[in-house]
PDB file of C-alpha atoms in Angstrom:
ATOM      1  CA  UNK A   1      48.112 232.620  34.381  1.00  0.00           C
ATOM      2  CA  UNK A   2      50.441 232.927  37.339  1.00  0.00           C
ATOM      3  CA  UNK A   3      52.712 230.313  35.766  1.00  0.00           C
ATOM      4  CA  UNK A   4      53.120 232.482  32.677  1.00  0.00           C
ATOM      5  CA  UNK A   5      54.032 235.481  34.836  1.00  0.00           C
ATOM      6  CA  UNK A   6      56.602 233.443  36.749  1.00  0.00           C
ATOM      7  CA  UNK A   7      58.092 231.976  33.590  1.00  0.00           C
ATOM      8  CA  UNK A   8      58.340 235.364  31.844  1.00  0.00           C
ATOM      9  CA  UNK A   9      59.967 236.878  34.928  1.00  0.00           C
ATOM     10  CA  UNK A  10      62.620 234.172  34.967  1.00  0.00           C
ATOM     11  CA  UNK A  11      63.235 234.636  31.242  1.00  0.00           C
ATOM     12  CA  UNK A  12      63.837 238.367  31.677  1.00  0.00           C
ATOM     13  CA  UNK A  13      66.022 237.957  34.760  1.00  0.00           C
ATOM     14  CA  UNK A  14      68.171 235.196  33.294  1.00  0.00           C
ATOM     15  CA  UNK A  15      68.485 236.997  29.959  1.00  0.00           C
ATOM     16  CA  UNK A  16      69.837 240.088  31.696  1.00  0.00           C
ATOM     17  CA  UNK A  17      72.096 237.937  33.896  1.00  0.00           C
ATOM     18  CA  UNK A  18      73.608 236.247  30.820  1.00  0.00           C
ATOM     19  CA  UNK A  19      74.230 239.691  29.358  1.00  0.00           C
ATOM     20  CA  UNK A  20      75.954 240.900  32.505  1.00  0.00           C
ATOM     21  CA  UNK A  21      78.039 237.743  32.963  1.00  0.00           C
ATOM     22  CA  UNK A  22      79.316 237.512  29.392  1.00  0.00           C
ATOM     23  CA  UNK A  23      79.156 241.208  28.552  1.00  0.00           C
ATOM     24  CA  UNK A  24      81.470 242.813  31.104  1.00  0.00           C
ATOM     25  CA  UNK A  25      79.378 243.051  34.263  1.00  0.00           C
ATOM     26  CA  UNK A  26      76.707 245.425  35.500  1.00  0.00           C
ATOM     27  CA  UNK A  27      77.136 248.916  34.028  1.00  0.00           C
ATOM     28  CA  UNK A  28      77.686 251.737  36.478  1.00  0.00           C
ATOM     29  CA  UNK A  29      75.721 254.933  36.791  1.00  0.00           C
ATOM     30  CA  UNK A  30      72.238 255.748  35.525  1.00  0.00           C
ATOM     31  CA  UNK A  31      72.302 253.166  32.734  1.00  0.00           C
ATOM     32  CA  UNK A  32      72.751 250.257  35.107  1.00  0.00           C
ATOM     33  CA  UNK A  33      70.130 251.618  37.500  1.00  0.00           C
ATOM     34  CA  UNK A  34      67.569 252.055  34.728  1.00  0.00           C
ATOM     35  CA  UNK A  35      68.115 248.509  33.484  1.00  0.00           C
ATOM     36  CA  UNK A  36      67.771 246.965  36.939  1.00  0.00           C
ATOM     37  CA  UNK A  37      64.740 249.058  37.905  1.00  0.00           C
ATOM     38  CA  UNK A  38      63.178 248.395  34.504  1.00  0.00           C
ATOM     39  CA  UNK A  39      63.526 244.642  35.070  1.00  0.00           C
ATOM     40  CA  UNK A  40      61.866 244.951  38.492  1.00  0.00           C
ATOM     41  CA  UNK A  41      59.008 246.984  37.010  1.00  0.00           C
ATOM     42  CA  UNK A  42      58.603 244.406  34.242  1.00  0.00           C
ATOM     43  CA  UNK A  43      58.331 241.604  36.812  1.00  0.00           C
ATOM     44  CA  UNK A  44      55.636 243.582  38.632  1.00  0.00           C
ATOM     45  CA  UNK A  45      53.770 243.985  35.354  1.00  0.00           C
ATOM     46  CA  UNK A  46      53.985 240.261  34.583  1.00  0.00           C
ATOM     47  CA  UNK A  47      52.649 239.496  38.049  1.00  0.00           C
ATOM     48  CA  UNK A  48      49.709 241.865  37.587  1.00  0.00           C
ATOM     49  CA  UNK A  49      48.786 240.277  34.264  1.00  0.00           C
ATOM     50  CA  UNK A  50      48.948 236.828  35.814  1.00  0.00           C
ATOM     51  CA  UNK A  51      46.797 237.995  38.711  1.00  0.00           C
ATOM     52  CA  UNK A  52      44.258 239.467  36.292  1.00  0.00           C
ATOM     53  CA  UNK A  53      43.856 236.173  34.445  1.00  0.00           C
ATOM     54  CA  UNK A  54      43.562 234.329  37.757  1.00  0.00           C
ATOM     55  CA  UNK A  55      40.782 236.657  38.908  1.00  0.00           C
ATOM     56  CA  UNK A  56      39.010 236.264  35.573  1.00  0.00           C
ATOM     57  CA  UNK A  57      39.037 232.470  35.741  1.00  0.00           C
ATOM     58  CA  UNK A  58      37.995 232.414  39.396  1.00  0.00           C
ATOM     59  CA  UNK A  59      35.151 234.812  38.683  1.00  0.00           C
ATOM     60  CA  UNK A  60      33.927 232.753  35.736  1.00  0.00           C
ATOM     61  CA  UNK A  61      34.064 229.569  37.821  1.00  0.00           C
ATOM     62  CA  UNK A  62      32.139 231.251  40.624  1.00  0.00           C
ATOM     63  CA  UNK A  63      29.438 232.476  38.232  1.00  0.00           C
ATOM     64  CA  UNK A  64      29.199 229.020  36.691  1.00  0.00           C
ATOM     65  CA  UNK A  65      28.686 227.466  40.135  1.00  0.00           C
ATOM     66  CA  UNK A  66      25.971 230.013  40.945  1.00  0.00           C
ATOM     67  CA  UNK A  67      24.210 229.268  37.652  1.00  0.00           C
ATOM     68  CA  UNK A  68      24.505 225.525  38.340  1.00  0.00           C
ATOM     69  CA  UNK A  69      22.999 225.920  41.817  1.00  0.00           C
ATOM     70  CA  UNK A  70      20.141 228.000  40.416  1.00  0.00           C
ATOM     71  CA  UNK A  71      19.449 225.353  37.787  1.00  0.00           C
ATOM     72  CA  UNK A  72      19.557 222.600  40.402  1.00  0.00           C
ATOM     73  CA  UNK A  73      17.109 224.516  42.582  1.00  0.00           C
ATOM     74  CA  UNK A  74      14.806 225.050  39.607  1.00  0.00           C
ATOM     75  CA  UNK A  75      14.917 221.343  38.773  1.00  0.00           C
ATOM     76  CA  UNK A  76      14.160 220.475  42.388  1.00  0.00           C
ATOM     77  CA  UNK A  77      11.140 222.779  42.389  1.00  0.00           C
ATOM     78  CA  UNK A  78       9.897 221.198  39.153  1.00  0.00           C
ATOM     79  CA  UNK A  79      10.245 217.698  40.626  1.00  0.00           C
ATOM     80  CA  UNK A  80       8.374 218.758  43.763  1.00  0.00           C
ATOM     81  CA  UNK A  81       5.642 220.295  41.646  1.00  0.00           C
ATOM     82  CA  UNK A  82       5.385 217.123  39.539  1.00  0.00           C
ATOM     83  CA  UNK A  83       5.215 214.981  42.674  1.00  0.00           C
ATOM     84  CA  UNK A  84       2.410 217.144  44.028  1.00  0.00           C
ATOM     85  CA  UNK A  85       0.456 216.842  40.784  1.00  0.00           C
ATOM     86  CA  UNK A  86       1.081 213.082  40.713  1.00  0.00           C
ATOM     87  CA  UNK A  87      -0.341 212.646  44.198  1.00  0.00           C
ATOM     88  CA  UNK A  88      -3.486 214.477  43.169  1.00  0.00           C
ATOM     89  CA  UNK A  89      -4.084 212.055  40.294  1.00  0.00           C
ATOM     90  CA  UNK A  90      -2.873 208.935  42.101  1.00  0.00           C
ATOM     91  CA  UNK A  91       0.531 208.459  40.422  1.00  0.00           C
ATOM     92  CA  UNK A  92       3.736 207.845  42.357  1.00  0.00           C
ATOM     93  CA  UNK A  93       6.191 210.148  40.522  1.00  0.00           C
ATOM     94  CA  UNK A  94       9.127 208.331  42.122  1.00  0.00           C
ATOM     95  CA  UNK A  95       8.293 205.347  39.964  1.00  0.00           C
ATOM     96  CA  UNK A  96       8.242 207.626  36.921  1.00  0.00           C
ATOM     97  CA  UNK A  97      11.621 209.047  37.849  1.00  0.00           C
ATOM     98  CA  UNK A  98      13.032 205.540  38.267  1.00  0.00           C
ATOM     99  CA  UNK A  99      11.680 204.520  34.889  1.00  0.00           C
ATOM    100  CA  UNK A 100      13.567 207.370  33.264  1.00  0.00           C
ATOM    101  CA  UNK A 101      16.844 205.806  34.401  1.00  0.00           C
ATOM    102  CA  UNK A 102      16.450 202.949  31.912  1.00  0.00           C
ATOM    103  CA  UNK A 103      17.131 202.900  28.196  1.00  0.00           C
ATOM    104  CA  UNK A 104      16.765 200.191  25.565  1.00  0.00           C
ATOM    105  CA  UNK A 105      20.218 199.632  24.076  1.00  0.00           C
ATOM    106  CA  UNK A 106      19.201 197.188  21.332  1.00  0.00           C
ATOM    107  CA  UNK A 107      16.525 198.834  19.169  1.00  0.00           C
ATOM    108  CA  UNK A 108      14.906 196.617  16.582  1.00  0.00           C
ATOM    109  CA  UNK A 109      13.356 197.174  13.185  1.00  0.00           C
ATOM    110  CA  UNK A 110       9.670 197.954  13.471  1.00  0.00           C
ATOM    111  CA  UNK A 111       8.950 195.925  10.334  1.00  0.00           C
ATOM    112  CA  UNK A 112      10.298 192.719  11.957  1.00  0.00           C
ATOM    113  CA  UNK A 113       8.906 190.847  14.963  1.00  0.00           C
ATOM    114  CA  UNK A 114      10.130 192.134  18.302  1.00  0.00           C
ATOM    115  CA  UNK A 115      12.748 190.020  20.057  1.00  0.00           C
ATOM    116  CA  UNK A 116      11.510 187.588  22.615  1.00  0.00           C
ATOM    117  CA  UNK A 117      11.866 188.371  26.269  1.00  0.00           C
ATOM    118  CA  UNK A 118      12.198 185.970  29.177  1.00  0.00           C
ATOM    119  CA  UNK A 119      10.395 182.626  28.939  1.00  0.00           C
ATOM    120  CA  UNK A 120       9.394 183.293  25.317  1.00  0.00           C
ATOM    121  CA  UNK A 121       6.719 185.760  26.233  1.00  0.00           C
ATOM    122  CA  UNK A 122       7.401 187.871  23.153  1.00  0.00           C
ATOM    123  CA  UNK A 123       8.075 190.912  25.299  1.00  0.00           C
ATOM    124  CA  UNK A 124      11.099 193.122  24.829  1.00  0.00           C
ATOM    125  CA  UNK A 125      14.094 192.312  27.017  1.00  0.00           C
ATOM    126  CA  UNK A 126      14.307 194.133  30.294  1.00  0.00           C
ATOM    127  CA  UNK A 127      15.791 197.613  29.873  1.00  0.00           C
ATOM    128  CA  UNK A 128      19.332 198.149  31.042  1.00  0.00           C
ATOM    129  CA  UNK A 129      20.044 200.761  33.762  1.00  0.00           C
ATOM    130  CA  UNK A 130      22.139 203.691  32.690  1.00  0.00           C
ATOM    131  CA  UNK A 131      25.434 203.967  34.581  1.00  0.00           C
ATOM    132  CA  UNK A 132      25.447 207.489  35.935  1.00  0.00           C
ATOM    133  CA  UNK A 133      28.203 209.741  37.257  1.00  0.00           C
ATOM    134  CA  UNK A 134      31.047 207.496  36.156  1.00  0.00           C
ATOM    135  CA  UNK A 135      32.687 210.408  34.369  1.00  0.00           C
ATOM    136  CA  UNK A 136      32.286 214.144  34.756  1.00  0.00           C
ATOM    137  CA  UNK A 137      29.491 215.950  32.966  1.00  0.00           C
ATOM    138  CA  UNK A 138      30.267 216.619  29.322  1.00  0.00           C
ATOM    139  CA  UNK A 139      33.056 214.030  29.250  1.00  0.00           C
ATOM    140  CA  UNK A 140      33.416 210.650  27.652  1.00  0.00           C
ATOM    141  CA  UNK A 141      35.384 207.787  29.125  1.00  0.00           C
ATOM    142  CA  UNK A 142      38.126 208.442  26.583  1.00  0.00           C
ATOM    143  CA  UNK A 143      38.507 212.111  27.443  1.00  0.00           C
ATOM    144  CA  UNK A 144      38.452 211.339  31.168  1.00  0.00           C
ATOM    145  CA  UNK A 145      41.269 208.841  30.724  1.00  0.00           C
ATOM    146  CA  UNK A 146      43.298 211.192  28.534  1.00  0.00           C
ATOM    147  CA  UNK A 147      43.280 214.040  31.055  1.00  0.00           C
ATOM    148  CA  UNK A 148      46.815 215.189  31.878  1.00  0.00           C
ATOM    149  CA  UNK A 149      48.050 214.543  35.371  1.00  0.00           C
ATOM    150  CA  UNK A 150      47.752 217.629  37.549  1.00  0.00           C
ATOM    151  CA  UNK A 151      50.985 218.877  39.112  1.00  0.00           C
ATOM    152  CA  UNK A 152      51.214 220.025  42.689  1.00  0.00           C
ATOM    153  CA  UNK A 153      51.802 223.771  43.283  1.00  0.00           C
ATOM    154  CA  UNK A 154      55.482 223.229  44.117  1.00  0.00           C
ATOM    155  CA  UNK A 155      55.981 221.017  41.072  1.00  0.00           C
ATOM    156  CA  UNK A 156      54.379 223.706  38.903  1.00  0.00           C
ATOM    157  CA  UNK A 157      56.687 226.376  40.317  1.00  0.00           C
ATOM    158  CA  UNK A 158      59.769 224.246  39.669  1.00  0.00           C
ATOM    159  CA  UNK A 159      58.545 223.493  36.159  1.00  0.00           C
ATOM    160  CA  UNK A 160      58.070 227.223  35.417  1.00  0.00           C
ATOM    161  CA  UNK A 161      61.520 228.066  36.788  1.00  0.00           C
ATOM    162  CA  UNK A 162      63.221 225.394  34.679  1.00  0.00           C
ATOM    163  CA  UNK A 163      61.229 226.423  31.605  1.00  0.00           C
ATOM    164  CA  UNK A 164      62.217 230.070  32.080  1.00  0.00           C
ATOM    165  CA  UNK A 165      65.905 229.204  32.419  1.00  0.00           C
ATOM    166  CA  UNK A 166      65.893 227.115  29.261  1.00  0.00           C
ATOM    167  CA  UNK A 167      63.882 229.721  27.353  1.00  0.00           C
ATOM    168  CA  UNK A 168      66.523 232.340  28.151  1.00  0.00           C
ATOM    169  CA  UNK A 169      69.159 230.165  26.457  1.00  0.00           C
ATOM    170  CA  UNK A 170      68.403 232.087  23.257  1.00  0.00           C
ATOM    171  CA  UNK A 171      69.921 235.139  24.904  1.00  0.00           C
ATOM    172  CA  UNK A 172      72.805 233.007  26.160  1.00  0.00           C
ATOM    173  CA  UNK A 173      73.543 231.909  22.590  1.00  0.00           C
ATOM    174  CA  UNK A 174      73.468 235.513  21.428  1.00  0.00           C
ATOM    175  CA  UNK A 175      75.935 236.867  23.986  1.00  0.00           C
ATOM    176  CA  UNK A 176      78.279 233.874  23.748  1.00  0.00           C
ATOM    177  CA  UNK A 177      78.243 234.023  19.960  1.00  0.00           C
ATOM    178  CA  UNK A 178      79.417 237.627  19.872  1.00  0.00           C
ATOM    179  CA  UNK A 179      82.898 236.507  18.752  1.00  0.00           C
ATOM    180  CA  UNK A 180      81.341 234.856  15.682  1.00  0.00           C
ATOM    181  CA  UNK A 181      79.523 238.074  14.872  1.00  0.00           C
ATOM    182  CA  UNK A 182      82.751 240.032  15.222  1.00  0.00           C
ATOM    183  CA  UNK A 183      84.548 237.724  12.787  1.00  0.00           C
ATOM    184  CA  UNK A 184      81.822 238.270  10.214  1.00  0.00           C
ATOM    185  CA  UNK A 185      82.074 242.031  10.712  1.00  0.00           C
ATOM    186  CA  UNK A 186      85.824 241.812  10.095  1.00  0.00           C
ATOM    187  CA  UNK A 187      85.066 240.045   6.816  1.00  0.00           C
ATOM    188  CA  UNK A 188      82.970 242.986   5.709  1.00  0.00           C
ATOM    189  CA  UNK A 189      79.482 241.658   6.539  1.00  0.00           C
ATOM    190  CA  UNK A 190      77.044 244.406   7.487  1.00  0.00           C
ATOM    191  CA  UNK A 191      76.186 244.706  11.163  1.00  0.00           C
ATOM    192  CA  UNK A 192      72.538 244.456  10.071  1.00  0.00           C
ATOM    193  CA  UNK A 193      73.001 240.777   9.214  1.00  0.00           C
ATOM    194  CA  UNK A 194      76.196 239.541  10.903  1.00  0.00           C
ATOM    195  CA  UNK A 195      74.383 238.252  14.008  1.00  0.00           C
ATOM    196  CA  UNK A 196      72.086 236.086  11.881  1.00  0.00           C
ATOM    197  CA  UNK A 197      74.816 233.451  11.817  1.00  0.00           C
ATOM    198  CA  UNK A 198      74.138 232.885  15.534  1.00  0.00           C
ATOM    199  CA  UNK A 199      70.456 232.269  14.862  1.00  0.00           C
ATOM    200  CA  UNK A 200      71.341 229.839  12.077  1.00  0.00           C
ATOM    201  CA  UNK A 201      73.172 227.517  14.465  1.00  0.00           C
ATOM    202  CA  UNK A 202      70.847 228.086  17.425  1.00  0.00           C
ATOM    203  CA  UNK A 203      67.582 227.431  15.617  1.00  0.00           C
ATOM    204  CA  UNK A 204      68.850 224.537  13.524  1.00  0.00           C
ATOM    205  CA  UNK A 205      69.849 222.705  16.705  1.00  0.00           C
ATOM    206  CA  UNK A 206      66.673 223.726  18.501  1.00  0.00           C
ATOM    207  CA  UNK A 207      64.631 222.672  15.480  1.00  0.00           C
ATOM    208  CA  UNK A 208      66.001 219.137  15.643  1.00  0.00           C
ATOM    209  CA  UNK A 209      64.922 218.800  19.287  1.00  0.00           C
ATOM    210  CA  UNK A 210      61.495 220.369  18.733  1.00  0.00           C
ATOM    211  CA  UNK A 211      60.718 218.387  15.591  1.00  0.00           C
ATOM    212  CA  UNK A 212      61.814 215.137  17.228  1.00  0.00           C
ATOM    213  CA  UNK A 213      59.563 215.711  20.220  1.00  0.00           C
ATOM    214  CA  UNK A 214      56.667 216.826  18.017  1.00  0.00           C
ATOM    215  CA  UNK A 215      57.073 213.707  15.882  1.00  0.00           C
ATOM    216  CA  UNK A 216      57.039 211.564  19.004  1.00  0.00           C
ATOM    217  CA  UNK A 217      53.770 213.130  20.203  1.00  0.00           C
ATOM    218  CA  UNK A 218      52.141 212.847  16.768  1.00  0.00           C
ATOM    219  CA  UNK A 219      53.151 209.201  16.498  1.00  0.00           C
ATOM    220  CA  UNK A 220      51.944 208.380  20.003  1.00  0.00           C
ATOM    221  CA  UNK A 221      48.565 209.976  19.338  1.00  0.00           C
ATOM    222  CA  UNK A 222      48.446 208.498  15.794  1.00  0.00           C
ATOM    223  CA  UNK A 223      47.505 211.852  14.243  1.00  0.00           C
ATOM    224  CA  UNK A 224      49.759 212.004  11.175  1.00  0.00           C
ATOM    225  CA  UNK A 225      46.634 211.900   8.997  1.00  0.00           C
ATOM    226  CA  UNK A 226      45.815 215.411  10.240  1.00  0.00           C
ATOM    227  CA  UNK A 227      48.488 216.697   7.839  1.00  0.00           C
ATOM    228  CA  UNK A 228      46.728 215.295   4.772  1.00  0.00           C
ATOM    229  CA  UNK A 229      43.111 216.204   5.442  1.00  0.00           C
ATOM    230  CA  UNK A 230      41.153 217.264   2.392  1.00  0.00           C
ATOM    231  CA  UNK A 231      39.040 219.937   4.088  1.00  0.00           C
ATOM    232  CA  UNK A 232      39.725 223.664   4.064  1.00  0.00           C
ATOM    233  CA  UNK A 233      40.895 223.672   7.672  1.00  0.00           C
ATOM    234  CA  UNK A 234      44.204 222.080   6.658  1.00  0.00           C
ATOM    235  CA  UNK A 235      45.013 224.915   4.243  1.00  0.00           C
ATOM    236  CA  UNK A 236      44.159 227.456   6.929  1.00  0.00           C
ATOM    237  CA  UNK A 237      46.389 225.676   9.464  1.00  0.00           C
ATOM    238  CA  UNK A 238      49.336 225.583   7.066  1.00  0.00           C
ATOM    239  CA  UNK A 239      48.848 229.250   6.201  1.00  0.00           C
ATOM    240  CA  UNK A 240      48.766 230.324   9.848  1.00  0.00           C
ATOM    241  CA  UNK A 241      51.803 228.194  10.682  1.00  0.00           C
ATOM    242  CA  UNK A 242      53.848 229.654   7.818  1.00  0.00           C
ATOM    243  CA  UNK A 243      52.862 233.226   8.659  1.00  0.00           C
ATOM    244  CA  UNK A 244      53.707 232.671  12.334  1.00  0.00           C
ATOM    245  CA  UNK A 245      57.104 231.263  11.381  1.00  0.00           C
ATOM    246  CA  UNK A 246      57.857 234.246   9.161  1.00  0.00           C
ATOM    247  CA  UNK A 247      56.800 236.713  11.864  1.00  0.00           C
ATOM    248  CA  UNK A 248      58.909 234.916  14.483  1.00  0.00           C
ATOM    249  CA  UNK A 249      61.972 234.922  12.222  1.00  0.00           C
ATOM    250  CA  UNK A 250      61.591 238.628  11.528  1.00  0.00           C
ATOM    251  CA  UNK A 251      61.256 239.497  15.201  1.00  0.00           C
ATOM    252  CA  UNK A 252      64.391 237.495  16.106  1.00  0.00           C
ATOM    253  CA  UNK A 253      66.351 239.177  13.314  1.00  0.00           C
ATOM    254  CA  UNK A 254      65.201 242.622  14.440  1.00  0.00           C
ATOM    255  CA  UNK A 255      66.133 241.845  18.031  1.00  0.00           C
ATOM    256  CA  UNK A 256      69.660 240.765  17.086  1.00  0.00           C
ATOM    257  CA  UNK A 257      70.162 243.768  14.827  1.00  0.00           C
ATOM    258  CA  UNK A 258      68.878 246.232  17.439  1.00  0.00           C
ATOM    259  CA  UNK A 259      70.988 244.691  20.198  1.00  0.00           C
ATOM    260  CA  UNK A 260      74.105 244.949  18.022  1.00  0.00           C
ATOM    261  CA  UNK A 261      73.435 248.550  17.033  1.00  0.00           C
ATOM    262  CA  UNK A 262      73.008 249.529  20.701  1.00  0.00           C
ATOM    263  CA  UNK A 263      76.615 248.601  21.448  1.00  0.00           C
ATOM    264  CA  UNK A 264      77.929 246.855  24.541  1.00  0.00           C
ATOM    265  CA  UNK A 265      74.726 247.316  26.515  1.00  0.00           C
ATOM    266  CA  UNK A 266      72.595 246.129  23.616  1.00  0.00           C
ATOM    267  CA  UNK A 267      71.782 242.614  24.894  1.00  0.00           C
ATOM    268  CA  UNK A 268      70.801 243.706  28.406  1.00  0.00           C
ATOM    269  CA  UNK A 269      68.631 246.530  27.057  1.00  0.00           C
ATOM    270  CA  UNK A 270      67.027 244.853  24.068  1.00  0.00           C
ATOM    271  CA  UNK A 271      66.194 241.584  25.851  1.00  0.00           C
ATOM    272  CA  UNK A 272      63.832 242.924  28.571  1.00  0.00           C
ATOM    273  CA  UNK A 273      62.373 245.360  26.037  1.00  0.00           C
ATOM    274  CA  UNK A 274      61.671 242.430  23.693  1.00  0.00           C
ATOM    275  CA  UNK A 275      59.953 240.377  26.407  1.00  0.00           C
ATOM    276  CA  UNK A 276      57.859 243.315  27.600  1.00  0.00           C
ATOM    277  CA  UNK A 277      56.845 244.165  24.040  1.00  0.00           C
ATOM    278  CA  UNK A 278      55.860 240.545  23.463  1.00  0.00           C
ATOM    279  CA  UNK A 279      53.502 240.591  26.448  1.00  0.00           C
ATOM    280  CA  UNK A 280      52.196 244.075  25.670  1.00  0.00           C
ATOM    281  CA  UNK A 281      51.249 243.258  22.094  1.00  0.00           C
ATOM    282  CA  UNK A 282      49.790 239.982  23.332  1.00  0.00           C
ATOM    283  CA  UNK A 283      47.518 242.082  25.530  1.00  0.00           C
ATOM    284  CA  UNK A 284      46.513 244.173  22.529  1.00  0.00           C
ATOM    285  CA  UNK A 285      45.599 241.028  20.622  1.00  0.00           C
ATOM    286  CA  UNK A 286      43.604 239.915  23.654  1.00  0.00           C
ATOM    287  CA  UNK A 287      41.731 243.226  23.614  1.00  0.00           C
ATOM    288  CA  UNK A 288      40.738 242.872  19.963  1.00  0.00           C
ATOM    289  CA  UNK A 289      39.820 239.206  20.474  1.00  0.00           C
ATOM    290  CA  UNK A 290      37.689 240.110  23.529  1.00  0.00           C
ATOM    291  CA  UNK A 291      39.744 238.005  25.920  1.00  0.00           C
ATOM    292  CA  UNK A 292      38.305 239.946  28.850  1.00  0.00           C
ATOM    293  CA  UNK A 293      34.558 240.456  28.666  1.00  0.00           C
ATOM    294  CA  UNK A 294      32.766 243.391  30.267  1.00  0.00           C
ATOM    295  CA  UNK A 295      31.490 241.264  33.146  1.00  0.00           C
ATOM    296  CA  UNK A 296      34.832 239.582  33.864  1.00  0.00           C
ATOM    297  CA  UNK A 297      36.805 240.228  37.027  1.00  0.00           C
ATOM    298  CA  UNK A 298      40.393 241.437  36.706  1.00  0.00           C
ATOM    299  CA  UNK A 299      39.872 243.821  33.780  1.00  0.00           C
ATOM    300  CA  UNK A 300      41.247 246.808  35.691  1.00  0.00           C
ATOM    301  CA  UNK A 301      44.327 244.930  36.928  1.00  0.00           C
ATOM    302  CA  UNK A 302      44.928 243.668  33.405  1.00  0.00           C
ATOM    303  CA  UNK A 303      44.899 247.216  32.016  1.00  0.00           C
ATOM    304  CA  UNK A 304      47.159 248.479  34.802  1.00  0.00           C
ATOM    305  CA  UNK A 305      49.578 245.582  34.252  1.00  0.00           C
ATOM    306  CA  UNK A 306      49.835 246.466  30.582  1.00  0.00           C
ATOM    307  CA  UNK A 307      50.556 250.094  31.513  1.00  0.00           C
ATOM    308  CA  UNK A 308      53.276 248.944  33.937  1.00  0.00           C
ATOM    309  CA  UNK A 309      54.932 246.963  31.125  1.00  0.00           C
ATOM    310  CA  UNK A 310      54.924 250.055  28.930  1.00  0.00           C
ATOM    311  CA  UNK A 311      56.645 251.973  31.739  1.00  0.00           C
ATOM    312  CA  UNK A 312      59.248 249.189  31.970  1.00  0.00           C
ATOM    313  CA  UNK A 313      59.863 249.424  28.223  1.00  0.00           C
ATOM    314  CA  UNK A 314      60.421 253.190  28.442  1.00  0.00           C
ATOM    315  CA  UNK A 315      62.704 252.957  31.475  1.00  0.00           C
ATOM    316  CA  UNK A 316      64.881 250.215  30.010  1.00  0.00           C
ATOM    317  CA  UNK A 317      65.095 251.929  26.642  1.00  0.00           C
ATOM    318  CA  UNK A 318      66.282 255.145  28.282  1.00  0.00           C
ATOM    319  CA  UNK A 319      69.363 253.282  29.492  1.00  0.00           C
ATOM    320  CA  UNK A 320      70.664 253.437  25.916  1.00  0.00           C
ATOM    321  CA  UNK A 321      70.807 257.245  25.866  1.00  0.00           C
ATOM    322  CA  UNK A 322      72.017 258.201  29.350  1.00  0.00           C
TER     323      UNK A 322
END
């Protein structure tokens, strides 16, 4: 939503800033102008996509509330009609409604004698009232208790800003590690693979942090058994995880190679192009997966936001040839 747009904007801005700071400053002339304008256009595109998702969710919530009100009105009319019929035949329907609020929580075997009620009358024990509205509709007590704590708007903004800064540290590692790449080039390593040494150190260290935190969450939720399930879903999960890891590794390698081949401006050109391409292809996946339905609000803004990202990709890429 809007948080994703804010986070992606910070990632792009900080990635370009790291490139400028450790890469010799802002380039002069048309190249520098195209990069800066391309970043601004990309931020506008991210904002439009976030706005589109916000409109979609608000529209769906509004339609759900309308449907709920219609259903409530229909139920009210049915109760009124039942009450009218009950009066005609001498039945107080309020007593019927009250009786529906009780359930027997200790069913017995029909082949055995029924349990005795009060004073040994042989009657069933008095039914127990159902506790209503203790949790939201469709929830259990466990799910209500496990709901994550909602952050305030300002806390959410700060969280997105911090997340964007840390996410851009991948770019920071790339531009700082340029001396390592240069040493490998001097040793005769091809410039198609020399920068992979940076990713080796960066992702090994990041992997330790991520795996430690993931292990902590799995242990806290006691869900290690999910890794040894015998159903077919486990095989599918492993397959998707492995394929996603391979695709991610390939895209990082291609980014590093492209940035190196572009020369000194490579990092500040390839980084915003990479982020915009990530969001653009995510939109294409959303189209094929029917993320926006025909009746959803925000479809037009979503399409325009995707087009704006494509413009940002073209503008930033042109900085490499001017």
